[in-house]
CSV table of C-alpha atoms in Angstrom, one decimal:
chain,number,residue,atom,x,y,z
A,1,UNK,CA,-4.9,6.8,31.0
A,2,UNK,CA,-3.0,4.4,32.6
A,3,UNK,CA,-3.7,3.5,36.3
A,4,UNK,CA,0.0,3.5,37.2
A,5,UNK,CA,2.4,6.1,35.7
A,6,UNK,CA,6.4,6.0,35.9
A,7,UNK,CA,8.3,9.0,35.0
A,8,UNK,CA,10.7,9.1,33.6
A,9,UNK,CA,10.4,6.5,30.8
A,10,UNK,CA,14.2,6.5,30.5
A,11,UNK,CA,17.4,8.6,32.5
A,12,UNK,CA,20.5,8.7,31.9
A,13,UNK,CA,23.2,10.2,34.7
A,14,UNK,CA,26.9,10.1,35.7
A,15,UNK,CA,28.0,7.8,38.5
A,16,UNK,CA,27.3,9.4,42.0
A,17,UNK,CA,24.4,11.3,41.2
A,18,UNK,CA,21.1,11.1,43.2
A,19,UNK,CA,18.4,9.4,41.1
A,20,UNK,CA,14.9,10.0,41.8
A,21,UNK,CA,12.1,7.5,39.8
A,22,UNK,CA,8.4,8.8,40.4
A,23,UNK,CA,5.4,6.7,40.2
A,24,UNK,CA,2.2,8.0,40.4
A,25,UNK,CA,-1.4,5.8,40.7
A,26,UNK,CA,-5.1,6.2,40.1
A,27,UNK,CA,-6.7,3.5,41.9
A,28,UNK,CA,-7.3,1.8,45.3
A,29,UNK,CA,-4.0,0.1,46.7
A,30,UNK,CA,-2.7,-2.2,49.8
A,31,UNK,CA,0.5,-2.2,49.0
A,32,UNK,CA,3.1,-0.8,46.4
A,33,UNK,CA,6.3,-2.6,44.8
A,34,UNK,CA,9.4,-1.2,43.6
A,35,UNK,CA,11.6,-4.0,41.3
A,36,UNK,CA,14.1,-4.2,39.4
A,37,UNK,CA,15.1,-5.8,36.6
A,38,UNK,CA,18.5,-6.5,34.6
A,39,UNK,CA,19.6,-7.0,31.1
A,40,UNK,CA,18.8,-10.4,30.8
A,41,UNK,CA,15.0,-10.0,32.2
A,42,UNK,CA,15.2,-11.8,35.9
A,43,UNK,CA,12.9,-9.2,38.2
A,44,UNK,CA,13.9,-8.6,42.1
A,45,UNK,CA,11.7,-7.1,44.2
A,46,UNK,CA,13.5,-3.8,46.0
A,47,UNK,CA,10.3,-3.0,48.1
A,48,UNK,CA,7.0,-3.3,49.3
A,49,UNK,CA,5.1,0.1,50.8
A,50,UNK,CA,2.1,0.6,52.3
A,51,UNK,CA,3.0,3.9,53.9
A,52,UNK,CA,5.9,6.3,54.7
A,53,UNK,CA,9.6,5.4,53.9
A,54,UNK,CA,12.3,2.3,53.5
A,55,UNK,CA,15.6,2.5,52.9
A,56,UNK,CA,18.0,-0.5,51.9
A,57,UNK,CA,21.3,0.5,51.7
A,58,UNK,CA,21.7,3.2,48.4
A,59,UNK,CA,18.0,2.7,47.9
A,60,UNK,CA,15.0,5.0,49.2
A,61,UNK,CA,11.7,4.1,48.6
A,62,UNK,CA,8.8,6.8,50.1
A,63,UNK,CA,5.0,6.8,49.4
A,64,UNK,CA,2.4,9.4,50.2
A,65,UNK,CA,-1.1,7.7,50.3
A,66,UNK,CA,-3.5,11.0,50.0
A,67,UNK,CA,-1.0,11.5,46.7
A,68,UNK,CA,-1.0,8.8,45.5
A,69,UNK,CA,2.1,8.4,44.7
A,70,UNK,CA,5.7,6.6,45.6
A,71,UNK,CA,9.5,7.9,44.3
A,72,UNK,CA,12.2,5.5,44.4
A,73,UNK,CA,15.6,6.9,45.0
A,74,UNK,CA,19.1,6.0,44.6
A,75,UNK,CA,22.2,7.6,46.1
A,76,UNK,CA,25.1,7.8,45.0
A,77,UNK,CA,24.3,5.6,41.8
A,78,UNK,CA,26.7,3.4,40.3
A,79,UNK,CA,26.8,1.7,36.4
A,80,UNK,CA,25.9,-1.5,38.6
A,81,UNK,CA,22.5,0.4,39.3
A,82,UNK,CA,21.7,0.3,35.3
A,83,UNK,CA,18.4,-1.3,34.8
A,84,UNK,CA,14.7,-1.1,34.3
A,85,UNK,CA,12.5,-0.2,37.8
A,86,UNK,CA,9.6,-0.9,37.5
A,87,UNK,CA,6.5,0.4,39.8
A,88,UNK,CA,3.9,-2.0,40.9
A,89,UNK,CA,0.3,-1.1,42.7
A,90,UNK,CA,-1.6,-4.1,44.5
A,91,UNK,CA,-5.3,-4.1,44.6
A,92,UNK,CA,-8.0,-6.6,44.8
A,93,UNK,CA,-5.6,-9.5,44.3
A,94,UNK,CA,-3.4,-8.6,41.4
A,95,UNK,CA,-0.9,-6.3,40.5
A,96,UNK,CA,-1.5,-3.1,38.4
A,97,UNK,CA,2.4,-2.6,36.6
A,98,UNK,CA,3.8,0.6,35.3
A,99,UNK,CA,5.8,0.6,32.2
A,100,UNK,CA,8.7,1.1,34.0
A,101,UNK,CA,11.7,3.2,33.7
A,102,UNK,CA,15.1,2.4,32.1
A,103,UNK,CA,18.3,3.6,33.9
A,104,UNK,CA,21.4,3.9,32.7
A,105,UNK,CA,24.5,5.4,35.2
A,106,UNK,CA,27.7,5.9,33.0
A,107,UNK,CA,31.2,5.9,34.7
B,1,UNK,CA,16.1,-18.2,49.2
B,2,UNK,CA,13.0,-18.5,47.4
B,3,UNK,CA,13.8,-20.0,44.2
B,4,UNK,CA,11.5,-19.8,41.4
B,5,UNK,CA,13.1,-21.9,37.9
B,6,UNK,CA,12.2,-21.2,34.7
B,7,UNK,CA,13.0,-24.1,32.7
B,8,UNK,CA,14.2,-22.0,29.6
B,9,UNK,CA,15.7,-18.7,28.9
B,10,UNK,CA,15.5,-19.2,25.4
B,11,UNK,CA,12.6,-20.8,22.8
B,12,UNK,CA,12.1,-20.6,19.2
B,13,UNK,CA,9.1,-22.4,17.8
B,14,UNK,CA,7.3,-22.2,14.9
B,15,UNK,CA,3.5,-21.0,14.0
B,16,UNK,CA,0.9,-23.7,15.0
B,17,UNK,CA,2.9,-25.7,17.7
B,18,UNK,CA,2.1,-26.1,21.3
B,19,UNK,CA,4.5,-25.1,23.7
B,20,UNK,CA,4.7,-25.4,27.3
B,21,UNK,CA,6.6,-23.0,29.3
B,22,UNK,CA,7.8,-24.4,33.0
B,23,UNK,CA,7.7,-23.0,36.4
B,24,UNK,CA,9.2,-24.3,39.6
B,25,UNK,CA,9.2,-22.8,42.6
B,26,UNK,CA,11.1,-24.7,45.5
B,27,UNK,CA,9.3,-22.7,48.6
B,28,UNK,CA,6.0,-24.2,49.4
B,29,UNK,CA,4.2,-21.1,48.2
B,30,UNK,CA,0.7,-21.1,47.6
B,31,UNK,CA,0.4,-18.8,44.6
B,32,UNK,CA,2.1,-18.6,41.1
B,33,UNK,CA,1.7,-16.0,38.7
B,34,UNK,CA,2.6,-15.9,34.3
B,35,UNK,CA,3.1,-12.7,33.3
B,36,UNK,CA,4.4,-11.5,29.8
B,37,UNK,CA,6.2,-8.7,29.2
B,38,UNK,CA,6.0,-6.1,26.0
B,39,UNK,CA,8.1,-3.2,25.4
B,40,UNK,CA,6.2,-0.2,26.4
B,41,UNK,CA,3.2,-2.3,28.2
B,42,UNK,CA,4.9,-3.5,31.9
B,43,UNK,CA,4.0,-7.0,32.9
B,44,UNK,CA,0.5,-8.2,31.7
B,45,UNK,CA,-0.6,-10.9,34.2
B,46,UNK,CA,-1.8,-14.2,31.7
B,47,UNK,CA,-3.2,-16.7,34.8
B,48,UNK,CA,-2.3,-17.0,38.2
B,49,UNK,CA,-3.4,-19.7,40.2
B,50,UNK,CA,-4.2,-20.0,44.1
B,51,UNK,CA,-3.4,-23.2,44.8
B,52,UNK,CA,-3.0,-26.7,43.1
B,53,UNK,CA,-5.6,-27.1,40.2
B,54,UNK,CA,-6.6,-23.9,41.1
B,55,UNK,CA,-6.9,-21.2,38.2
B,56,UNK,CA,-7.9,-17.9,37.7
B,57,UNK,CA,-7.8,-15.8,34.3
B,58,UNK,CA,-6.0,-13.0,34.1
B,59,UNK,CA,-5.7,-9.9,32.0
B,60,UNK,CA,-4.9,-11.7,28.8
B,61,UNK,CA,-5.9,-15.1,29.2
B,62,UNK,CA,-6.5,-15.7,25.7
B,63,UNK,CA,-4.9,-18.0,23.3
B,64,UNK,CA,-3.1,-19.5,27.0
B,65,UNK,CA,-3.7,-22.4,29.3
B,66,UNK,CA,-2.3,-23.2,32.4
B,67,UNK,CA,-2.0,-26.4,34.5
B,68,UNK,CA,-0.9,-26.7,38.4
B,69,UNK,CA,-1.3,-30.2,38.8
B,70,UNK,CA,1.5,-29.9,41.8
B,71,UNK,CA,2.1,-26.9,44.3
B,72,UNK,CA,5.6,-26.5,43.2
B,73,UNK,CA,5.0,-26.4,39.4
B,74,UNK,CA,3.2,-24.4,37.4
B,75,UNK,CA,2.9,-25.0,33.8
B,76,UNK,CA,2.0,-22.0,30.6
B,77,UNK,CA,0.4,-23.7,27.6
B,78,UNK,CA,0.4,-21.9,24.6
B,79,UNK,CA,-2.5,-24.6,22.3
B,80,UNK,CA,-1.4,-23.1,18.8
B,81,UNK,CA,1.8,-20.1,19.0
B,82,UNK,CA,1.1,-17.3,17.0
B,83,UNK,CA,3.8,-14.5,16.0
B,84,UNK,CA,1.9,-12.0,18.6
B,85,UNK,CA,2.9,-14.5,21.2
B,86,UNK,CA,6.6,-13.8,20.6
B,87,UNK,CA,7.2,-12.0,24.1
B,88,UNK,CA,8.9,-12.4,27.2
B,89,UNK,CA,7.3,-14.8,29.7
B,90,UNK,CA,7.8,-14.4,33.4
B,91,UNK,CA,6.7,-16.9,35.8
B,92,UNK,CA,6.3,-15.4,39.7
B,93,UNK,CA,5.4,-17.2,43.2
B,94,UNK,CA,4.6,-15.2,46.6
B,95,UNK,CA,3.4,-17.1,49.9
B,96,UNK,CA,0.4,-14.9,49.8
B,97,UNK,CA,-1.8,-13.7,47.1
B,98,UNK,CA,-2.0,-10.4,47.9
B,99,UNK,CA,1.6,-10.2,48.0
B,100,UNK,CA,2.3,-8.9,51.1
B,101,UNK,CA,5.2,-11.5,51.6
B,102,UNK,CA,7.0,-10.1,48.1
B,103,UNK,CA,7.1,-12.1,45.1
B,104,UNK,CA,9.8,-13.6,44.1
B,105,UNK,CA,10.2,-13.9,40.1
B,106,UNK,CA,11.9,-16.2,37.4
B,107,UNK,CA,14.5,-15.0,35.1
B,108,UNK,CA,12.0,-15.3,32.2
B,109,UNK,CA,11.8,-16.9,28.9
B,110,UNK,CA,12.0,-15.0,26.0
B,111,UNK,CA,9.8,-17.1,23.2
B,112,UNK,CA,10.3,-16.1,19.6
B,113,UNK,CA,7.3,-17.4,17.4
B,114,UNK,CA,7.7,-17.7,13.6
């Protein structure tokens, strides 16, 4: 089993829908990243948790420690939004990645 | 901005050859990070190294080298590509190792081997 599962693996929605992106972890963490990454491969980090909520603009990142787990959201999503997120864990040093999950928002 | 240069998007190269793959990062940041990337894996971290000549193995070090020979650059080695090299290769920095400052990627370098 994989210490860091996304879900889902791939979503596809109309523009202005809500978009929720779960990741769920097994192990230890200080700290979890939400990124993103375009067509094209360059990765930005969106953010970094280590408890309750952030929001940047359209984007919602939460995390429940005692869970385990983190859900990205994204409101009213745009074909801009169209990417791969990927779900990161950080423990002892390194990074633990999930596969990620590929978005696509049609007009 | 951080700014972390990969010094190719694209590489073809054939069986047997050594290839280097280039970092630059134009912050001052202490750690940098190779990562490849597989369909249906994530990121796989290859080295990462804590400060200059500092290196540590990652998950995968095999069949890779690394050199940090100056804070700002850090340099993949591939000794001999093989066709299960062909991947895509991200370089990262963050000011600290445990990330806590973000990290800050490259656009990547997609390396075909054949």
């Amino acid at each position: 089993k994989n210490e860091v599962e996304q879900s889902p693996q791939n979503l596809t929605a109309q523009e202005g829908e809500f978009i929720t992106i779960n990741c769920s972890y097994s192990v230890g963490i200080s700290a979890l990243h939400w990124l993103q990454q375009h067509p094209g491969g360059g990765i930005v980090s969106l953010f970094m948790l280590s408890s309750g909520k952030k929001k940047h603009g359209r984007l919602i990142a939460t995390i429940n420690i005692q869970e385990k787990h983190s859900s990205l959201h994204i409101t009213a999503s745009h074909p801009r939004d169209s990417a791969v997120y990927i779900c990161a864990v950080e423990g002892n040093y390194q990074l633990i990645w999930g596969a990620g999950t590929k978005l696509i928002i049609k007009p | 901005d951080v700014k972390v240069t990969q010094s190719s998007r694209y590489l073809v190269k054939r069986t047997g050859e050594k290839v280097f793959l280039e970092c630059v990062q134009d912050m001052d940041h202490e750690n940098m990070f190779w990562y490849r990337q597989d369909p249906g894996l994530g990121l796989r971290l290859i080295y990462f190294s804590y400060d200059v000549k500092m290196k540590e193995k990652g998950d995968i070090p095999e069949g890779y080298s690394v050199s940090r020979e100056k804070k700002e650059r850090f340099s993949l080695i591939l000794e001999s590509a093989s066709t299960n090299q062909t991947s895509m290769y991200l370089c990262a920095s963050s000011l600290t190792l445990t990330g806590q400052s973000g990290y800050t990627f490259g656009s990547g370098t997609r390396l075909t081997v054949v």
